[in-house]
GROMACS .gro file of C-alpha atoms in nm:
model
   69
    1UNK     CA    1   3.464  -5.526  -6.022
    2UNK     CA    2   3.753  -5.834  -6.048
    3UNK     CA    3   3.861  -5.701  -6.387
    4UNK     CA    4   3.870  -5.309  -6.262
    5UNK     CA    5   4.057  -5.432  -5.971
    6UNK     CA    6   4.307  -5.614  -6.187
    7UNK     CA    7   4.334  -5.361  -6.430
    8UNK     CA    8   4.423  -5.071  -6.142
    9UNK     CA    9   4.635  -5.274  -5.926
   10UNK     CA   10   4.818  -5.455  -6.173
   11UNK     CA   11   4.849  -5.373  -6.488
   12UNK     CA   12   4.869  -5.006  -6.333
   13UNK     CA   13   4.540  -4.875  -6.565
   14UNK     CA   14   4.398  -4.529  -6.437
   15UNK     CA   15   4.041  -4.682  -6.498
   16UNK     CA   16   3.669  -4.457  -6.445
   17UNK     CA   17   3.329  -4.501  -6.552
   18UNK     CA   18   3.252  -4.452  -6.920
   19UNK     CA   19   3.017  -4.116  -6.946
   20UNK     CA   20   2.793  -4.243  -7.181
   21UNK     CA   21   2.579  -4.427  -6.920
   22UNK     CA   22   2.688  -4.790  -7.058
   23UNK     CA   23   2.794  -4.924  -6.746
   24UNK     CA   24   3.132  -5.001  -6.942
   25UNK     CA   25   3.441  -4.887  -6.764
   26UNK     CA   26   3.720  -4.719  -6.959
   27UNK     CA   27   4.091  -4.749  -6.919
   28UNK     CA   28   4.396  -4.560  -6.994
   29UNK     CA   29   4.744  -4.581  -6.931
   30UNK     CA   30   4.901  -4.272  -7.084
   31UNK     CA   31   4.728  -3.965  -7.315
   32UNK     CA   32   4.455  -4.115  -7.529
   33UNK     CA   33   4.097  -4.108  -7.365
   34UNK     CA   34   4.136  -4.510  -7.274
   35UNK     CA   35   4.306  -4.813  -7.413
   36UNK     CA   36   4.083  -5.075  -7.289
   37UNK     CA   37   3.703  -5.098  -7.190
   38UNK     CA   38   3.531  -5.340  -6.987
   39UNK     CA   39   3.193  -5.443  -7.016
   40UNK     CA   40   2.985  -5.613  -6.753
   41UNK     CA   41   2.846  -5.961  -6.907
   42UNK     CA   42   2.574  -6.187  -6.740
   43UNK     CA   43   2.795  -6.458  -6.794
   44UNK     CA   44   3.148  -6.616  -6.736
   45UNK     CA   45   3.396  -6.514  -6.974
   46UNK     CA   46   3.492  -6.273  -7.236
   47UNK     CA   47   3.151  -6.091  -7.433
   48UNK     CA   48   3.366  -5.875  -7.692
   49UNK     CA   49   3.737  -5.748  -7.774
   50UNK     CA   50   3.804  -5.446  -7.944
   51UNK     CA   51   4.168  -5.390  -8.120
   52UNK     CA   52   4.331  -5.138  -8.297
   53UNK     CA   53   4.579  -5.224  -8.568
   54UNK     CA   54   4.759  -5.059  -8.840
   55UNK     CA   55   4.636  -5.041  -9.181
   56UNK     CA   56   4.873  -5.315  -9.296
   57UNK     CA   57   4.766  -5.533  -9.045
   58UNK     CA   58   4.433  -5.416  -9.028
   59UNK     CA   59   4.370  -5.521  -9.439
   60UNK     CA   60   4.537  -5.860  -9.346
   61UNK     CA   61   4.289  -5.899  -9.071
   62UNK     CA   62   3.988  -5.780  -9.317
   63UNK     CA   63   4.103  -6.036  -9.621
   64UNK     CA   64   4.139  -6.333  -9.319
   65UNK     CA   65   3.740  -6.259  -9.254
   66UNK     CA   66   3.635  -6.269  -9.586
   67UNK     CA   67   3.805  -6.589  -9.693
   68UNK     CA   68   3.571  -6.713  -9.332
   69UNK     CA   69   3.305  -6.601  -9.485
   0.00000   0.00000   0.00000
């Protein structure tokens, strides 16, 4: 409820429930169907972030995770 909150009232997010019956809450800030999700976790902190990148950035990202193994 802290991060909808936040999300709403200050970063100025139009935020609802994700329809899939997740419990996740989706949202958006202009015409795509959200640009952030949230995701209740049992614990303190951050569970999972999602990004989108561009395909340049996006191979870069893939070759960085390989050479982690």
């Amino acid at each position: 409820a802290t991060w909808r909150r936040f999300a709403t009232d200050v970063v100025g997010f139009s935020c609802t429930d994700a329809a899939d019956g997740s419990g996740a809450v989706r949202c958006k800030a202009d015409a795509r169907t959200h640009r952030v999700t949230l995701h209740e976790s049992a614990t303190p902190g951050i569970r999972h972030v999602g990004l989108e990148a561009r395909d340049e950035a996006a191979k870069a990202f893939d070759a960085a995770i390989t050479q982690l193994g």
